[in-house]
Short mmCIF file of C-alpha atoms and ligand atoms in Angstrom, two decimals:
data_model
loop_
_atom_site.label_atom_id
_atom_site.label_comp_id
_atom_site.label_asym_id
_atom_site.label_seq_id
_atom_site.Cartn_x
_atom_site.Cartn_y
_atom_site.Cartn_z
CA UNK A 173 -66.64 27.45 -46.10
CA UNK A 174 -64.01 25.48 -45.08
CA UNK A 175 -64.18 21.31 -44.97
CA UNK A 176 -61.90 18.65 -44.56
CA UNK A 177 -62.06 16.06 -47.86
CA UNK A 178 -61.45 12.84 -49.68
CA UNK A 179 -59.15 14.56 -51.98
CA UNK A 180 -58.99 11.00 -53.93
CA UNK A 181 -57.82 7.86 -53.23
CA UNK A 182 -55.46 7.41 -49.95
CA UNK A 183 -55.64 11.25 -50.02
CA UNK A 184 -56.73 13.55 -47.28
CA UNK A 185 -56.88 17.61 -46.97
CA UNK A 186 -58.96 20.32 -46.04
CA UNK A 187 -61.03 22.14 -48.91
CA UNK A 188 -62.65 25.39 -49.48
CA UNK A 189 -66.59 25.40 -50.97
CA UNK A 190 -69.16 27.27 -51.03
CA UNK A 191 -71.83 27.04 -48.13
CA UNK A 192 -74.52 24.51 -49.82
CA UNK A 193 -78.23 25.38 -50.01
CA UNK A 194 -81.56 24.26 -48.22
CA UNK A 195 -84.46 22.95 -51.07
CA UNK A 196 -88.32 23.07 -49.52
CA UNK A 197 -88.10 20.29 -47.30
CA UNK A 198 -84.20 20.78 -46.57
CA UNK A 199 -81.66 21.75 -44.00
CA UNK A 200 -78.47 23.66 -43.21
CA UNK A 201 -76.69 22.58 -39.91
CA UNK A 202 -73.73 23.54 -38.39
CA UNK A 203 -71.93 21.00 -36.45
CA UNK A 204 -71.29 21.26 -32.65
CA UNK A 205 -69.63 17.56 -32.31
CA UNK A 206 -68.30 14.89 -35.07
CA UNK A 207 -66.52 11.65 -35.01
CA UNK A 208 -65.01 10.12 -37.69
CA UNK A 209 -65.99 6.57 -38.90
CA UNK A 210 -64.18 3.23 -39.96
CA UNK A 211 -66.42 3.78 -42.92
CA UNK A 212 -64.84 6.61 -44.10
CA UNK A 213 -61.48 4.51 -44.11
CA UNK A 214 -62.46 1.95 -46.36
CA UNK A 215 -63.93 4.79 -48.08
CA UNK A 216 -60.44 6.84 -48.44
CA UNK A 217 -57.99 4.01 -48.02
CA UNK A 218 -59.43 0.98 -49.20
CA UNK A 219 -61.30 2.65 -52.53
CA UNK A 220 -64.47 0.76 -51.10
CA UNK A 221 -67.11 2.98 -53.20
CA UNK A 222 -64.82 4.13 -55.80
CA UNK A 223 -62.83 7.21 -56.12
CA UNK A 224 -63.95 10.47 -54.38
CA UNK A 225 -62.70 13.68 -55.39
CA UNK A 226 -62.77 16.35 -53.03
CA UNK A 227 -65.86 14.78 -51.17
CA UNK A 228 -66.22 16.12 -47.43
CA UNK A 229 -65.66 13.15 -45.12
CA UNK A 230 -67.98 12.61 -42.15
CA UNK A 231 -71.53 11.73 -41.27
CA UNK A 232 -72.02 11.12 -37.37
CA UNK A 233 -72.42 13.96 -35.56
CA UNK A 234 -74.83 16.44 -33.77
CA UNK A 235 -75.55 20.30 -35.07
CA UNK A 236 -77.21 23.34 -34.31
CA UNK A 237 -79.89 24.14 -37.38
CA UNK A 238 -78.60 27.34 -39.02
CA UNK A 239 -81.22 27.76 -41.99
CA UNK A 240 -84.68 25.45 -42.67
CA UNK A 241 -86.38 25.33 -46.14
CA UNK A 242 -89.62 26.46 -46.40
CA UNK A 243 -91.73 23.39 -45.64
CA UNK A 244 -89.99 22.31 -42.84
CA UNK A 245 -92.56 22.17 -40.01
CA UNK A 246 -90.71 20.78 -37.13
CA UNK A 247 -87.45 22.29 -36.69
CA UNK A 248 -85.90 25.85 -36.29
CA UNK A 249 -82.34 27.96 -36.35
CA UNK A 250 -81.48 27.02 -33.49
CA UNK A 251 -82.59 24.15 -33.01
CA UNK A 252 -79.40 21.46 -31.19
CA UNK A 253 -80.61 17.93 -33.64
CA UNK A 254 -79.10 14.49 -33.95
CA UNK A 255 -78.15 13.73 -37.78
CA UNK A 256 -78.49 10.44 -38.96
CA UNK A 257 -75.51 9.02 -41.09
CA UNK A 258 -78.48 7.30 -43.16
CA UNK A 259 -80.82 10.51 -44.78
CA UNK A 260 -83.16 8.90 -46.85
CA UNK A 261 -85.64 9.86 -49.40
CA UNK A 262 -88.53 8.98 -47.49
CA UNK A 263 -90.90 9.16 -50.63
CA UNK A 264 -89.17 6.76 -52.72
CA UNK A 265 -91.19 2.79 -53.42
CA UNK A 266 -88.45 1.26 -51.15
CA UNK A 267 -89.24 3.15 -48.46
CA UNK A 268 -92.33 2.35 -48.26
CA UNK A 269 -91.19 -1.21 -48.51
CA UNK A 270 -89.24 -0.46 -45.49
CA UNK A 271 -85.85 -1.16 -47.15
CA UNK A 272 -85.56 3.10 -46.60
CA UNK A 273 -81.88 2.50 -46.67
CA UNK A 274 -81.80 1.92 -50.32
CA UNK A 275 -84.49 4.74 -51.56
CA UNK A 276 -83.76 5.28 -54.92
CA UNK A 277 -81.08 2.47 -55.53
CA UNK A 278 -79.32 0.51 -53.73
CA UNK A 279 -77.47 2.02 -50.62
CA UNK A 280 -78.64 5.13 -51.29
CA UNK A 281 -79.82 6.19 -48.32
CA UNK A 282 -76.75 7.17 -47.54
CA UNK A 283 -75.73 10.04 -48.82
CA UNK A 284 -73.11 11.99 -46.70
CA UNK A 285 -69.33 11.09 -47.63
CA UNK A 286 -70.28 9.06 -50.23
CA UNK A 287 -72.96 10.65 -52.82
CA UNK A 288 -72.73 14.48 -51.34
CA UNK A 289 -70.50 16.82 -48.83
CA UNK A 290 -70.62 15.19 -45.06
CA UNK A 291 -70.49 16.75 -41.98
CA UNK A 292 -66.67 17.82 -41.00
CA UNK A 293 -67.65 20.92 -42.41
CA UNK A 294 -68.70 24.66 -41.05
CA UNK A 295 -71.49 23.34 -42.57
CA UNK A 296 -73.83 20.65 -44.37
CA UNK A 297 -77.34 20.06 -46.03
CA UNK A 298 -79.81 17.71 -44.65
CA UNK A 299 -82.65 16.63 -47.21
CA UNK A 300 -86.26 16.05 -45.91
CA UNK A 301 -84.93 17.75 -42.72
CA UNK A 302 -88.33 16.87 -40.63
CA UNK A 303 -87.69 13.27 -41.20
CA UNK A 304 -84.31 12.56 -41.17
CA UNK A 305 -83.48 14.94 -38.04
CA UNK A 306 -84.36 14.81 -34.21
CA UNK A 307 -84.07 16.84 -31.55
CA UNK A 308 -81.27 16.16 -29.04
CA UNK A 309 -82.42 15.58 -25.87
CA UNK A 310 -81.23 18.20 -23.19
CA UNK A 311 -79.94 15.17 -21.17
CA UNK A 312 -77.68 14.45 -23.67
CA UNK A 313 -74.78 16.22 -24.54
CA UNK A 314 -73.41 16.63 -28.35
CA UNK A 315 -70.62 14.41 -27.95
CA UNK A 316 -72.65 11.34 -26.77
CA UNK A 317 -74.88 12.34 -29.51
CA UNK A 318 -72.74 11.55 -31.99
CA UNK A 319 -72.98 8.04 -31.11
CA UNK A 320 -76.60 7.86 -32.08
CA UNK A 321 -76.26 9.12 -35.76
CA UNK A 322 -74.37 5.58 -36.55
CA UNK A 323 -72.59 3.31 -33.59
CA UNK A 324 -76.03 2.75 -31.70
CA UNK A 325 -77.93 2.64 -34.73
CA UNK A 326 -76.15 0.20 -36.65
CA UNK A 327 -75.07 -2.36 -33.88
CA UNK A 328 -78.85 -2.49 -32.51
CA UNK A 329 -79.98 -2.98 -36.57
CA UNK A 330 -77.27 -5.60 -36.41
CA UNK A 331 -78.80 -7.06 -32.92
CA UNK A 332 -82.48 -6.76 -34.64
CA UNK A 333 -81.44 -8.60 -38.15
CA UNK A 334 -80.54 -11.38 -35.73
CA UNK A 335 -84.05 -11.17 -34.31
CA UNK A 336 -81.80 -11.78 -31.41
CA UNK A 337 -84.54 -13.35 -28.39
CA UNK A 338 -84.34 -14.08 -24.32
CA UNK A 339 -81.95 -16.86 -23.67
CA UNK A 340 -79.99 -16.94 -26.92
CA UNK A 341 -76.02 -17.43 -27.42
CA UNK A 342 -74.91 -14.98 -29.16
CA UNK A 343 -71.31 -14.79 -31.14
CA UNK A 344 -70.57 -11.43 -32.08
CA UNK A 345 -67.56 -10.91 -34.01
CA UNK A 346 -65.78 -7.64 -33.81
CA UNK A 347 -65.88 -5.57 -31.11
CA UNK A 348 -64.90 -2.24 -32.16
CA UNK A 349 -68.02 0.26 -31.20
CA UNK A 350 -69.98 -0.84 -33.91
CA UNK A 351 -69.68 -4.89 -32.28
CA UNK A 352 -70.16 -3.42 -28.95
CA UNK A 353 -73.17 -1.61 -29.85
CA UNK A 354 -74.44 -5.52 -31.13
CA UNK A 355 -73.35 -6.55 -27.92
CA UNK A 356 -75.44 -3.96 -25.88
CA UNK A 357 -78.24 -4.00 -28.65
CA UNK A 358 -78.47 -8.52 -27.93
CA UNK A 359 -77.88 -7.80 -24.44
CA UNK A 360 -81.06 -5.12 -24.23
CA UNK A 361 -83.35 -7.88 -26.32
CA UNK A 362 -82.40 -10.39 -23.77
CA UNK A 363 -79.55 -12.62 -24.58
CA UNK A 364 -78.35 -14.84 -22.18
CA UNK A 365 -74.36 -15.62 -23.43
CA UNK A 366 -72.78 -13.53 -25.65
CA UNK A 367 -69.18 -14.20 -26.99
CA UNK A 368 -67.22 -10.95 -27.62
CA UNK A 369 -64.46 -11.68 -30.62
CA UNK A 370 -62.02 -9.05 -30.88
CA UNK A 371 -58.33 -8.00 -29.53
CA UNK A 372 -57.94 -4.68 -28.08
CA UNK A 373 -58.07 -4.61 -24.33
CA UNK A 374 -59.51 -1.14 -24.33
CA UNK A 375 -62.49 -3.07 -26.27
CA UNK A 376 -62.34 -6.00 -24.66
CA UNK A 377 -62.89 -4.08 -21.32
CA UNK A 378 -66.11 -2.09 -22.53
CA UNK A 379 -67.26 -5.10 -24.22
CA UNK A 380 -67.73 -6.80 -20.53
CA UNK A 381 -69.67 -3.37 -19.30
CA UNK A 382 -72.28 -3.78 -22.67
CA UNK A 383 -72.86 -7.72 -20.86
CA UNK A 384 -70.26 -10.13 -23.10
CA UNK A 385 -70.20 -12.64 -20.84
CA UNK A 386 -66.92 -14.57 -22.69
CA UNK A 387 -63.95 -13.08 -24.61
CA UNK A 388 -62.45 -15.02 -27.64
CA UNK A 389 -59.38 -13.32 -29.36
CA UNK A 390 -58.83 -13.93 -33.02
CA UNK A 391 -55.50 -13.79 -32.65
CA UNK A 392 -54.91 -16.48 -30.31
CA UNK A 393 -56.02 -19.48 -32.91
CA UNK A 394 -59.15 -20.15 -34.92
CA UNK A 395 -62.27 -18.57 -33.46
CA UNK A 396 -64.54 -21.34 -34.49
CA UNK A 397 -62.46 -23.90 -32.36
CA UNK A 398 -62.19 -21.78 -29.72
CA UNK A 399 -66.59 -20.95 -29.72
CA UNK A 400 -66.99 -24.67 -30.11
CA UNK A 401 -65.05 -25.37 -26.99
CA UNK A 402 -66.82 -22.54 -25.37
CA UNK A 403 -70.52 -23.44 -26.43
CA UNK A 404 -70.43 -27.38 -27.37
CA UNK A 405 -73.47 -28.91 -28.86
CA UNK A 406 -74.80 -27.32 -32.28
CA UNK A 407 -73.29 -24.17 -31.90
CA UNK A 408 -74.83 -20.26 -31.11
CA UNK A 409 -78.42 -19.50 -32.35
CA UNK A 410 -77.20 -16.19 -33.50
CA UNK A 411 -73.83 -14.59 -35.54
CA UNK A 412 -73.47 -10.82 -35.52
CA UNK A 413 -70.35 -9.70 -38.03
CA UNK A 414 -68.97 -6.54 -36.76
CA UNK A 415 -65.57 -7.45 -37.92
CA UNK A 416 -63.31 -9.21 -39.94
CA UNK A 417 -63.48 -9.70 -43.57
CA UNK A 418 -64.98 -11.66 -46.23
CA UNK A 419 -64.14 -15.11 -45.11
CA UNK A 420 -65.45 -14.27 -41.43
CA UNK A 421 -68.91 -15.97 -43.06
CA UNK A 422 -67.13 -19.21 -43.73
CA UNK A 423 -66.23 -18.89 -39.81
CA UNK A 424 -69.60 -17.65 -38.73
CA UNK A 425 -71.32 -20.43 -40.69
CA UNK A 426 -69.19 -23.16 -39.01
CA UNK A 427 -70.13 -21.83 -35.65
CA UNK A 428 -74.04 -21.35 -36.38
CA UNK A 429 -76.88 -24.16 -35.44
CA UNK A 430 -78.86 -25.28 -38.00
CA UNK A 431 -81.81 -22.52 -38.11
CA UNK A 432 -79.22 -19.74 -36.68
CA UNK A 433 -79.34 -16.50 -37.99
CA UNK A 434 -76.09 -14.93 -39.16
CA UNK A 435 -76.41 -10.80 -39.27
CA UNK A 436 -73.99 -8.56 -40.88
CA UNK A 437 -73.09 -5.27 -40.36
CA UNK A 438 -69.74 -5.29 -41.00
CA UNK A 439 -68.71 -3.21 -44.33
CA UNK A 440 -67.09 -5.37 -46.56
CA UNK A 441 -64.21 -3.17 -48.25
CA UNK A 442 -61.97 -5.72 -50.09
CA UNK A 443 -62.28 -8.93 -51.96
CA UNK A 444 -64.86 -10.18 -54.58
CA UNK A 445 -66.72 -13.11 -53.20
CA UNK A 446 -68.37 -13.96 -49.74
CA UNK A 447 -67.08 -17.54 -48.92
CA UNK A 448 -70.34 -19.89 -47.50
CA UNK A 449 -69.12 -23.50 -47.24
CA UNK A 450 -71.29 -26.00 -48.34
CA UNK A 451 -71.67 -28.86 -45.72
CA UNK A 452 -71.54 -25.81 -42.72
CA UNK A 453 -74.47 -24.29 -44.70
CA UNK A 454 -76.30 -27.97 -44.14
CA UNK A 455 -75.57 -29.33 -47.71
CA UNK A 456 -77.77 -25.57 -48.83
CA UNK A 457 -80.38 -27.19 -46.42
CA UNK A 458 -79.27 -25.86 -43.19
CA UNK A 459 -82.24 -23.27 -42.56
CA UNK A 460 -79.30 -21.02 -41.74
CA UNK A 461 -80.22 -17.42 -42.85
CA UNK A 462 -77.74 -15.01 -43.53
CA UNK A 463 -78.99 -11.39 -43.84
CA UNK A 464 -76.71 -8.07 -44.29
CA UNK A 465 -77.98 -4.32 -43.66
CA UNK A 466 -77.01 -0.86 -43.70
CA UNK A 467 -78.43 1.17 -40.48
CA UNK A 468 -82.21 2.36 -40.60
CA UNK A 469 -81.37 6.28 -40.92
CA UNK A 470 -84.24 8.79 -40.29
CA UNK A 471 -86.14 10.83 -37.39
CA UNK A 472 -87.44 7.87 -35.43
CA UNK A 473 -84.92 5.55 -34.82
CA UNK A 474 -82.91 8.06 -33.78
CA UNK A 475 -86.00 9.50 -31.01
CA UNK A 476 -86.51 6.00 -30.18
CA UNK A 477 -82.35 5.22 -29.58
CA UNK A 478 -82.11 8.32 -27.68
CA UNK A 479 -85.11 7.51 -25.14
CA UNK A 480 -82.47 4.30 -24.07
CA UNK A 481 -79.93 7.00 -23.29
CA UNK A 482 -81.93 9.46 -21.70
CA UNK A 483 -84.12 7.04 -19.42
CA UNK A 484 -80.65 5.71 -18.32
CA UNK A 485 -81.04 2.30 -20.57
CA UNK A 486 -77.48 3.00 -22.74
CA UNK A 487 -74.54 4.71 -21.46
CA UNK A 488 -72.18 5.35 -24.13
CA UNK A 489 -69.84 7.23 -22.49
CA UNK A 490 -67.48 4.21 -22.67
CA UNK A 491 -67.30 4.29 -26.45
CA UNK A 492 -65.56 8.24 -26.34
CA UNK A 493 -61.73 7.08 -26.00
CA UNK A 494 -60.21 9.92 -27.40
CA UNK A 495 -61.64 13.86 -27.06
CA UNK A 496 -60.57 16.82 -29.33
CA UNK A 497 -61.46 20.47 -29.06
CA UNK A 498 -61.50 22.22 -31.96
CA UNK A 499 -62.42 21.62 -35.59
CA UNK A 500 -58.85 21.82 -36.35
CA UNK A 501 -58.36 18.15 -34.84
CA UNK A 502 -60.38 16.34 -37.57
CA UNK A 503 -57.83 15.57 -39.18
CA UNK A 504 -56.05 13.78 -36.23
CA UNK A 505 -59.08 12.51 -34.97
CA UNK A 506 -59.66 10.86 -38.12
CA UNK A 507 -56.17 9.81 -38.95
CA UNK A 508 -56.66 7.92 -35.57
CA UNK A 509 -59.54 5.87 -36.61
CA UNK A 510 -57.22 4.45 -39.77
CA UNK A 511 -54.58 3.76 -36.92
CA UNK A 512 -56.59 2.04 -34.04
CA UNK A 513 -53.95 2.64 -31.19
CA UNK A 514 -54.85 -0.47 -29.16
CA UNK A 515 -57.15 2.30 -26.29
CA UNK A 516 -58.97 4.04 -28.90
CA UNK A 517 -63.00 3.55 -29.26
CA UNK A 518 -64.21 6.17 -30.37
CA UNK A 519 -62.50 9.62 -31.12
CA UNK A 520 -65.34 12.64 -31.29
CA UNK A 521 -64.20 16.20 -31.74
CA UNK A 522 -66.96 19.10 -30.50
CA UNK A 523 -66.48 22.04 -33.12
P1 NDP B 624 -63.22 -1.41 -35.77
O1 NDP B 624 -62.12 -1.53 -36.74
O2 NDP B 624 -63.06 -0.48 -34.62
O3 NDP B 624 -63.55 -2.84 -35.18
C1 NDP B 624 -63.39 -4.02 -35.90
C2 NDP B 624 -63.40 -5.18 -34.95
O4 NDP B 624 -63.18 -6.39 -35.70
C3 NDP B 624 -62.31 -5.12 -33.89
O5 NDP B 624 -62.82 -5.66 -32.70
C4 NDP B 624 -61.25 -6.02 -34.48
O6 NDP B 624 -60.42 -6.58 -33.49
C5 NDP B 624 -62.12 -7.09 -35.10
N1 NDP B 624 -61.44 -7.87 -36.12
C6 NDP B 624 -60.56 -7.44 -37.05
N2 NDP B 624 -60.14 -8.46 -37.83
C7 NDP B 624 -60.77 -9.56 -37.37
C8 NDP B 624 -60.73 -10.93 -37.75
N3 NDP B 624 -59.99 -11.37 -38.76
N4 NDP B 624 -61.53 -11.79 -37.07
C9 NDP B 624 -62.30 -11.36 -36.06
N5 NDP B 624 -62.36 -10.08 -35.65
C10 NDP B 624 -61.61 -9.19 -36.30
O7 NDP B 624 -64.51 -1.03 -36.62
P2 NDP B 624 -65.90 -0.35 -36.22
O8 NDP B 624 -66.47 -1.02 -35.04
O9 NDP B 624 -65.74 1.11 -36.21
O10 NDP B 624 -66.75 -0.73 -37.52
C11 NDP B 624 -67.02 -2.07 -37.83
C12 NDP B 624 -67.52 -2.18 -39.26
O11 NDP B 624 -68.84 -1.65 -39.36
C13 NDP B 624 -66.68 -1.39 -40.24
O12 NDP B 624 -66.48 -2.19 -41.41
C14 NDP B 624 -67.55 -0.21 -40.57
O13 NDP B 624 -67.25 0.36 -41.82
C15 NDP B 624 -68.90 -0.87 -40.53
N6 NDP B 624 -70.05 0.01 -40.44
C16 NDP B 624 -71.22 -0.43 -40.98
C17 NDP B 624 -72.36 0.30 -40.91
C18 NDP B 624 -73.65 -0.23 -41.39
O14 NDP B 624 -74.61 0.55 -41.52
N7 NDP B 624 -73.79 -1.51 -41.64
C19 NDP B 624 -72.33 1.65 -40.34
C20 NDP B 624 -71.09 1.99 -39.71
C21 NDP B 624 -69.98 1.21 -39.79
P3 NDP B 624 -59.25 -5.76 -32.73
O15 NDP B 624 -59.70 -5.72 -31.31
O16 NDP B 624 -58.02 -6.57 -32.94
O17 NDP B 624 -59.14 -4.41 -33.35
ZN1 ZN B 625 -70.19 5.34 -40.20
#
């Protein structure tokens, strides 16, 4: 089969390989509609996890289930199913601590592009199908989808780490879909204010529709003087890191009240150290919490995220800048996500 690949580092091309194979509890999907992720840039450009050699890129998208293993009970070929970019192992200890995202070591939940094959492929393995699949709901088509294997997920988890509650102010910083989906995810668990910090006026635009109810550019000064004039007093109760780099904390912690939460989702691909200044951080005595996650993968989350989108709750229509037909466009529709052309969201090609 043919796939397109992290040849190695800051190199891309398509690959031949032979069609992988369903265990027991396993999977084989064919894609109908993928979108590439910023992940996979820090992943191919940045060297984030280490060098990848011929690794198939990708892991949001929807498929059609060509092949199930013999104790899958739920799904069939056939089947159209949403695929989580997080696949965990659903019998390891941490899942059961609920820390499923690191089953059997740390970040290893996820699994596509980074430990095995992805998903811009003719086709791709799904472990413990029946829990780390769901149906796609017929009101749904593949390309919105695609959004719910990692935008929605991760910008809600980012929105829940905050423990975000009615009336907050909420800074979110970075507003490419992954922020916006924070923004929609605070703005859902009943934020009152929340400060959009990003650039692109395609973003910045969309950012208003998910409820941001004030925009702060980075690149028009210092954020934290311009969310102090904004919010006065002690600050925001809440920080959600979307964006930025490692000394966006150092920001984040200056613009936090004492007993804020600070939540980031944001995946840090350079630099060694995670800057948290001392007097911000109340002298160490600041009861500010700072908390980071990878996305919840699996079969619920995903039902659950879909209901919102089905029921009319989440329209994410306004993350899908950029269309392709054609599996041939991966390529492009990736190289665009390294780019960011100053309208582009979310490219998503259907296969
Ligand atoms: P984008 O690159 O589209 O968005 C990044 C946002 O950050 C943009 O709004 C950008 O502004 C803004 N930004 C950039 N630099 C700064 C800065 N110095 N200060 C403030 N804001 C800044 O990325 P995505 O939304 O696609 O992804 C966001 C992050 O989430 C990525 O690191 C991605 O890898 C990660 N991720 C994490 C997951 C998880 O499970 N935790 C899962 C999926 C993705 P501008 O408008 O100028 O572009
Ligand atoms: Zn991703």
């Amino acid at each position: 089969m043919k796939g397109f690949a992290m040849l190695g580092l800051n190199k891309v091309g398509w690959v031949e390989k032979e069609c992988p194979v369903a265990g027991p509890l396993d999977a084989i999907v064919r894609p109908l509609a993928i979108s590439p992720c910023t992940s996979d840039i820090h992943t191919v450009w940045e060297g984030a996890i280490g060098d990848r050699h011929n690794l198939i890129l990708g892991h949001e998208g929807v498929g059609e289930v060509v092949e199930v293993g013999s104790l899958v009970k739920d799904f069939k070929p056939g089947d159209k199913v949403i695929i989580p970019a997080i696949t965990p192992d659903w019998q390891a200890v941490a899942s059961q601590r609920g820390f499923s995202q690191h089953s059997n070591g740390m970040l290893n939940g996820w699994k596509f592009s980074n430990s095995k094959d992805g998903l811009m492929a003719e086709f791709f393995h799904v472990n413990e199908a029946d829990g780390n699949m769901a149906l796609l709901p017929k009101e749904i088509s593949p390309e919105e989808g695609t959004m719910l294997s990692d935008m929605v997920p991760t910008g809600f988890h980012g929105a829940n780490n905050a423990e975000i509650e009615y009336g907050d102010t909420v800074a979110v910083i970075g507003i490419g879909p992954v922020g916006l989906m924070a923004v929609a995810g605070s703005n859902l668990r009943g934020a009152a204010r929340i400060l959009a910090v990003g650039s692109r006026p395609k973003c910045i635009e969309v950012a208003k529709f998910y409820g941001a109810t004030d925009i702060v550019n980075y690149k028009d000064g210092d954020i934290v003087e311009q969310i102090k004039d904004l919010v006065g007093g002690e600050g925001v109760d809440k920080v959600i890191i979307a964006g930025g780099n490692v000394d966006t904390f150092e920001q984040a912690i200056k613009i936090i009240r004492p007993g804020g939460i600070i939540s980031n989702i944001n995946y840090l691909g350079t630099g060694d150290y995670i800057k948290i200044p001392r007097v911000g951080w109340g002298l160490g005595m600041g009861h500010i919490r700072v908390i980071g996650g990878l996305m919840p993968g699996g079969r619920k989350n995903m039902e659950y995220l879909a209901r919102l989108i089905k029921y009319g709750k989440l329209d994410v229509k306004p993350l899908l800048t950029h269309r392709f037909k054609g599996f041939e466009h991966t390529e492009e529709a990736l190289l665009l996500m390294k780019d960011k052309p100053r309208d582009l969201i979310k490219p998503v090609v259907t296969v």
